[in-house]
C-alpha cells in the first residue's frame, strides 16, 4: 500500500543507520531529501539507488499537492533530512500533516536524533522535558527566554556554535547563573564532547576558545 515513510539518518556516525532504514529506502519509489548532494553520499555508501527529489523549507509548501497526488496514485515515498529524524527542527511536519488530512498512511521509523542522547547524557531529570528546538534568533528571543523562567521541566535546545556563549549568557541572566546545564557537542562523531556544569561554569568554559561543531544544550528546569 502506498504511504509516506519518515526515515531517520545518522547524525554523524554512519553505523547508526538502522537495517530497516536501509531496507525501506531500497524499497520506496522515490526519496525526498533536504539536500540531495548530502543524501546522495549516504545512499551511495549503503548502495541505495533511487530517484531523489529536493524537499526543503524553501519548496516544501509548493511541492505538497503533487506529492500527495503521487502517493494517492500508488507511489510510496520516503522523506529524509540532512541528519537525524525528519520533522524534528527539519522539514517533515507539513507533509506528515497533509498525508493525515488526505487519509494517507504515514510511518516514522525510530532512529537517530540529536536531542535524546544529549538529554540522557546530561544526567538532568528526563522523566518530563520540554523540547525548545532553536531559540528565535532576533524577534521574540527575549520574550521566549523570559517565558522559560518558570519552566519546571528540563529544557532541550538546538544551538549553533556561534551563538552558544550568547545563549548561555542570556539564559543565565534570566534563569540564574547557578542553574545546571549540559552541552553535548558533535554527538556520535570522533570529537564528541559532553560538558556538564552550572550556566556560569559553561560560559567560562566555552568563552576560552572558538566553539565548533553541532550542539545540543540541556538546561535544568526551575526547581
Ligand atoms: N532532525 C535533527 C534531529 O533529529 O536531531 C535536527 C536537525 S537541526 C536542523 C540541526 C541541529 O541538530 C544542529 O544545529 C544541532 O543543534 C543538532 N545536532 C545535529 N547533529 C548533532 C550532533 N551530531 N551533535 C550535537 N548536535 C547535533
PDB file of N, CA and C in Angstrom, residues 142-196:
ATOM      1  N   UNK A 142      13.975  37.355  23.426  1.00  0.00           N
ATOM      2  CA  UNK A 142      13.952  37.688  24.858  1.00  0.00           C
ATOM      3  C   UNK A 142      12.646  37.225  25.504  1.00  0.00           C
ATOM      4  N   UNK A 143      11.551  37.399  24.776  1.00  0.00           N
ATOM      5  CA  UNK A 143      10.233  37.012  25.311  1.00  0.00           C
ATOM      6  C   UNK A 143      10.221  35.508  25.587  1.00  0.00           C
ATOM      7  N   UNK A 144      10.756  34.730  24.623  1.00  0.00           N
ATOM      8  CA  UNK A 144      10.786  33.273  24.785  1.00  0.00           C
ATOM      9  C   UNK A 144      11.628  32.886  26.003  1.00  0.00           C
ATOM     10  N   UNK A 145      12.767  33.535  26.157  1.00  0.00           N
ATOM     11  CA  UNK A 145      13.642  33.205  27.293  1.00  0.00           C
ATOM     12  C   UNK A 145      12.938  33.572  28.608  1.00  0.00           C
ATOM     13  N   UNK A 146      12.270  34.728  28.620  1.00  0.00           N
ATOM     14  CA  UNK A 146      11.525  35.132  29.828  1.00  0.00           C
ATOM     15  C   UNK A 146      10.460  34.090  30.183  1.00  0.00           C
ATOM     16  N   UNK A 147       9.782  33.581  29.148  1.00  0.00           N
ATOM     17  CA  UNK A 147       8.727  32.583  29.379  1.00  0.00           C
ATOM     18  C   UNK A 147       9.303  31.311  30.023  1.00  0.00           C
ATOM     19  N   UNK A 148      10.555  31.024  29.722  1.00  0.00           N
ATOM     20  CA  UNK A 148      11.173  29.792  30.214  1.00  0.00           C
ATOM     21  C   UNK A 148      11.585  29.890  31.682  1.00  0.00           C
ATOM     22  N   UNK A 149      11.521  31.104  32.235  1.00  0.00           N
ATOM     23  CA  UNK A 149      11.960  31.288  33.627  1.00  0.00           C
ATOM     24  C   UNK A 149      11.155  30.400  34.577  1.00  0.00           C
ATOM     25  N   UNK A 150       9.880  30.175  34.274  1.00  0.00           N
ATOM     26  CA  UNK A 150       9.034  29.388  35.188  1.00  0.00           C
ATOM     27  C   UNK A 150       8.928  27.919  34.759  1.00  0.00           C
ATOM     28  N   UNK A 151       9.607  27.551  33.680  1.00  0.00           N
ATOM     29  CA  UNK A 151       9.515  26.163  33.190  1.00  0.00           C
ATOM     30  C   UNK A 151      10.153  25.201  34.188  1.00  0.00           C
ATOM     31  N   UNK A 152       9.376  24.211  34.630  1.00  0.00           N
ATOM     32  CA  UNK A 152       9.902  23.272  35.626  1.00  0.00           C
ATOM     33  C   UNK A 152      10.542  22.044  34.988  1.00  0.00           C
ATOM     34  N   UNK A 153      10.191  21.799  33.741  1.00  0.00           N
ATOM     35  CA  UNK A 153      10.748  20.614  33.074  1.00  0.00           C
ATOM     36  C   UNK A 153      12.158  20.923  32.531  1.00  0.00           C
ATOM     37  N   UNK A 154      12.964  19.906  32.405  1.00  0.00           N
ATOM     38  CA  UNK A 154      14.271  20.049  31.760  1.00  0.00           C
ATOM     39  C   UNK A 154      14.050  20.532  30.322  1.00  0.00           C
ATOM     40  N   UNK A 155      14.862  21.505  29.902  1.00  0.00           N
ATOM     41  CA  UNK A 155      14.665  22.099  28.575  1.00  0.00           C
ATOM     42  C   UNK A 155      15.752  21.653  27.590  1.00  0.00           C
ATOM     43  N   UNK A 156      15.327  21.439  26.364  1.00  0.00           N
ATOM     44  CA  UNK A 156      16.242  20.951  25.322  1.00  0.00           C
ATOM     45  C   UNK A 156      16.325  21.991  24.201  1.00  0.00           C
ATOM     46  N   UNK A 157      17.533  22.467  23.917  1.00  0.00           N
ATOM     47  CA  UNK A 157      17.725  23.467  22.848  1.00  0.00           C
ATOM     48  C   UNK A 157      18.686  22.946  21.798  1.00  0.00           C
ATOM     49  N   UNK A 158      18.419  23.261  20.536  1.00  0.00           N
ATOM     50  CA  UNK A 158      19.412  23.103  19.484  1.00  0.00           C
ATOM     51  C   UNK A 158      20.092  24.471  19.348  1.00  0.00           C
ATOM     52  N   UNK A 159      21.402  24.462  19.178  1.00  0.00           N
ATOM     53  CA  UNK A 159      22.098  25.740  19.117  1.00  0.00           C
ATOM     54  C   UNK A 159      23.271  25.687  18.155  1.00  0.00           C
ATOM     55  N   UNK A 160      23.559  26.836  17.554  1.00  0.00           N
ATOM     56  CA  UNK A 160      24.730  26.895  16.666  1.00  0.00           C
ATOM     57  C   UNK A 160      25.951  27.222  17.526  1.00  0.00           C
ATOM     58  N   UNK A 161      27.142  26.762  17.114  1.00  0.00           N
ATOM     59  CA  UNK A 161      28.343  27.033  17.918  1.00  0.00           C
ATOM     60  C   UNK A 161      28.616  28.534  18.048  1.00  0.00           C
ATOM     61  N   UNK A 162      28.208  29.309  17.023  1.00  0.00           N
ATOM     62  CA  UNK A 162      28.484  30.750  17.040  1.00  0.00           C
ATOM     63  C   UNK A 162      27.644  31.486  18.079  1.00  0.00           C
ATOM     64  N   UNK A 163      26.498  30.918  18.436  1.00  0.00           N
ATOM     65  CA  UNK A 163      25.613  31.606  19.382  1.00  0.00           C
ATOM     66  C   UNK A 163      25.635  30.973  20.771  1.00  0.00           C
ATOM     67  N   UNK A 164      26.407  29.893  20.962  1.00  0.00           N
ATOM     68  CA  UNK A 164      26.318  29.158  22.229  1.00  0.00           C
ATOM     69  C   UNK A 164      26.567  30.056  23.443  1.00  0.00           C
ATOM     70  N   UNK A 165      27.667  30.809  23.440  1.00  0.00           N
ATOM     71  CA  UNK A 165      28.011  31.616  24.625  1.00  0.00           C
ATOM     72  C   UNK A 165      26.951  32.698  24.841  1.00  0.00           C
ATOM     73  N   UNK A 166      26.495  33.294  23.737  1.00  0.00           N
ATOM     74  CA  UNK A 166      25.446  34.325  23.846  1.00  0.00           C
ATOM     75  C   UNK A 166      24.189  33.726  24.499  1.00  0.00           C
ATOM     76  N   UNK A 167      23.798  32.540  24.035  1.00  0.00           N
ATOM     77  CA  UNK A 167      22.589  31.897  24.571  1.00  0.00           C
ATOM     78  C   UNK A 167      22.778  31.522  26.038  1.00  0.00           C
ATOM     79  N   UNK A 168      23.927  30.949  26.367  1.00  0.00           N
ATOM     80  CA  UNK A 168      24.188  30.589  27.775  1.00  0.00           C
ATOM     81  C   UNK A 168      24.118  31.839  28.647  1.00  0.00           C
ATOM     82  N   UNK A 169      24.669  32.943  28.142  1.00  0.00           N
ATOM     83  CA  UNK A 169      24.700  34.194  28.916  1.00  0.00           C
ATOM     84  C   UNK A 169      23.284  34.740  29.106  1.00  0.00           C
ATOM     85  N   UNK A 170      22.506  34.739  28.040  1.00  0.00           N
ATOM     86  CA  UNK A 170      21.135  35.260  28.153  1.00  0.00           C
ATOM     87  C   UNK A 170      20.276  34.378  29.051  1.00  0.00           C
ATOM     88  N   UNK A 171      20.505  33.057  28.971  1.00  0.00           N
ATOM     89  CA  UNK A 171      19.750  32.154  29.855  1.00  0.00           C
ATOM     90  C   UNK A 171      20.157  32.385  31.307  1.00  0.00           C
ATOM     91  N   UNK A 172      21.460  32.595  31.550  1.00  0.00           N
ATOM     92  CA  UNK A 172      21.949  32.829  32.916  1.00  0.00           C
ATOM     93  C   UNK A 172      21.336  34.102  33.494  1.00  0.00           C
ATOM     94  N   UNK A 173      21.176  35.113  32.646  1.00  0.00           N
ATOM     95  CA  UNK A 173      20.600  36.387  33.130  1.00  0.00           C
ATOM     96  C   UNK A 173      19.171  36.198  33.628  1.00  0.00           C
ATOM     97  N   UNK A 174      18.436  35.315  32.972  1.00  0.00           N
ATOM     98  CA  UNK A 174      17.019  35.142  33.323  1.00  0.00           C
ATOM     99  C   UNK A 174      16.802  33.973  34.297  1.00  0.00           C
ATOM    100  N   UNK A 175      17.499  32.869  34.089  1.00  0.00           N
ATOM    101  CA  UNK A 175      17.269  31.670  34.915  1.00  0.00           C
ATOM    102  C   UNK A 175      18.202  31.631  36.133  1.00  0.00           C
ATOM    103  N   UNK A 176      19.214  32.457  36.113  1.00  0.00           N
ATOM    104  CA  UNK A 176      20.189  32.458  37.208  1.00  0.00           C
ATOM    105  C   UNK A 176      21.419  31.652  36.801  1.00  0.00           C
ATOM    106  N   UNK A 177      22.609  32.167  37.175  1.00  0.00           N
ATOM    107  CA  UNK A 177      23.838  31.532  36.678  1.00  0.00           C
ATOM    108  C   UNK A 177      24.163  30.215  37.383  1.00  0.00           C
ATOM    109  N   UNK A 178      23.433  29.898  38.465  1.00  0.00           N
ATOM    110  CA  UNK A 178      23.688  28.632  39.167  1.00  0.00           C
ATOM    111  C   UNK A 178      22.848  27.470  38.620  1.00  0.00           C
ATOM    112  N   UNK A 179      22.038  27.751  37.612  1.00  0.00           N
ATOM    113  CA  UNK A 179      21.190  26.696  37.018  1.00  0.00           C
ATOM    114  C   UNK A 179      22.083  25.650  36.337  1.00  0.00           C
ATOM    115  N   UNK A 180      21.802  24.367  36.599  1.00  0.00           N
ATOM    116  CA  UNK A 180      22.606  23.302  35.981  1.00  0.00           C
ATOM    117  C   UNK A 180      22.251  23.120  34.506  1.00  0.00           C
ATOM    118  N   UNK A 181      23.243  22.750  33.733  1.00  0.00           N
ATOM    119  CA  UNK A 181      23.030  22.558  32.298  1.00  0.00           C
ATOM    120  C   UNK A 181      24.076  21.590  31.765  1.00  0.00           C
ATOM    121  N   UNK A 182      23.917  21.253  30.503  1.00  0.00           N
ATOM    122  CA  UNK A 182      24.853  20.310  29.878  1.00  0.00           C
ATOM    123  C   UNK A 182      24.933  20.646  28.387  1.00  0.00           C
ATOM    124  N   UNK A 183      26.143  20.638  27.860  1.00  0.00           N
ATOM    125  CA  UNK A 183      26.329  20.901  26.430  1.00  0.00           C
ATOM    126  C   UNK A 183      26.881  19.637  25.780  1.00  0.00           C
ATOM    127  N   UNK A 184      26.144  19.111  24.790  1.00  0.00           N
ATOM    128  CA  UNK A 184      26.627  17.954  24.024  1.00  0.00           C
ATOM    129  C   UNK A 184      27.022  18.439  22.645  1.00  0.00           C
ATOM    130  N   UNK A 185      28.285  18.230  22.314  1.00  0.00           N
ATOM    131  CA  UNK A 185      28.827  18.746  21.042  1.00  0.00           C
ATOM    132  C   UNK A 185      29.296  17.562  20.198  1.00  0.00           C
ATOM    133  N   UNK A 186      28.990  17.612  18.921  1.00  0.00           N
ATOM    134  CA  UNK A 186      29.483  16.605  17.967  1.00  0.00           C
ATOM    135  C   UNK A 186      29.124  15.165  18.386  1.00  0.00           C
ATOM    136  N   UNK A 187      27.895  14.986  18.820  1.00  0.00           N
ATOM    137  CA  UNK A 187      27.432  13.657  19.250  1.00  0.00           C
ATOM    138  C   UNK A 187      27.673  12.605  18.170  1.00  0.00           C
ATOM    139  N   UNK A 188      28.114  11.479  18.571  1.00  0.00           N
ATOM    140  CA  UNK A 188      28.390  10.284  17.734  1.00  0.00           C
ATOM    141  C   UNK A 188      29.611  10.462  16.825  1.00  0.00           C
ATOM    142  N   UNK A 189      30.258  11.638  16.856  1.00  0.00           N
ATOM    143  CA  UNK A 189      31.415  11.871  15.973  1.00  0.00           C
ATOM    144  C   UNK A 189      32.713  11.680  16.762  1.00  0.00           C
ATOM    145  N   UNK A 190      33.835  11.730  16.057  1.00  0.00           N
ATOM    146  CA  UNK A 190      35.143  11.470  16.695  1.00  0.00           C
ATOM    147  C   UNK A 190      35.398  12.431  17.854  1.00  0.00           C
ATOM    148  N   UNK A 191      35.013  13.704  17.676  1.00  0.00           N
ATOM    149  CA  UNK A 191      35.311  14.697  18.706  1.00  0.00           C
ATOM    150  C   UNK A 191      34.112  14.974  19.610  1.00  0.00           C
ATOM    151  N   UNK A 192      33.299  13.957  19.865  1.00  0.00           N
ATOM    152  CA  UNK A 192      32.147  14.147  20.768  1.00  0.00           C
ATOM    153  C   UNK A 192      32.624  14.652  22.119  1.00  0.00           C
ATOM    154  N   UNK A 193      31.879  15.631  22.651  1.00  0.00           N
ATOM    155  CA  UNK A 193      32.232  16.192  23.959  1.00  0.00           C
ATOM    156  C   UNK A 193      30.944  16.505  24.716  1.00  0.00           C
ATOM    157  N   UNK A 194      30.875  16.079  25.966  1.00  0.00           N
ATOM    158  CA  UNK A 194      29.734  16.401  26.818  1.00  0.00           C
ATOM    159  C   UNK A 194      30.263  17.133  28.043  1.00  0.00           C
ATOM    160  N   UNK A 195      29.829  18.382  28.220  1.00  0.00           N
ATOM    161  CA  UNK A 195      30.316  19.184  29.354  1.00  0.00           C
ATOM    162  C   UNK A 195      29.124  19.562  30.227  1.00  0.00           C
ATOM    163  N   UNK A 196      29.229  19.226  31.521  1.00  0.00           N
ATOM    164  CA  UNK A 196      28.129  19.500  32.454  1.00  0.00           C
ATOM    165  C   UNK A 196      28.587  20.511  33.498  1.00  0.00           C
TER     166      UNK A 196
END
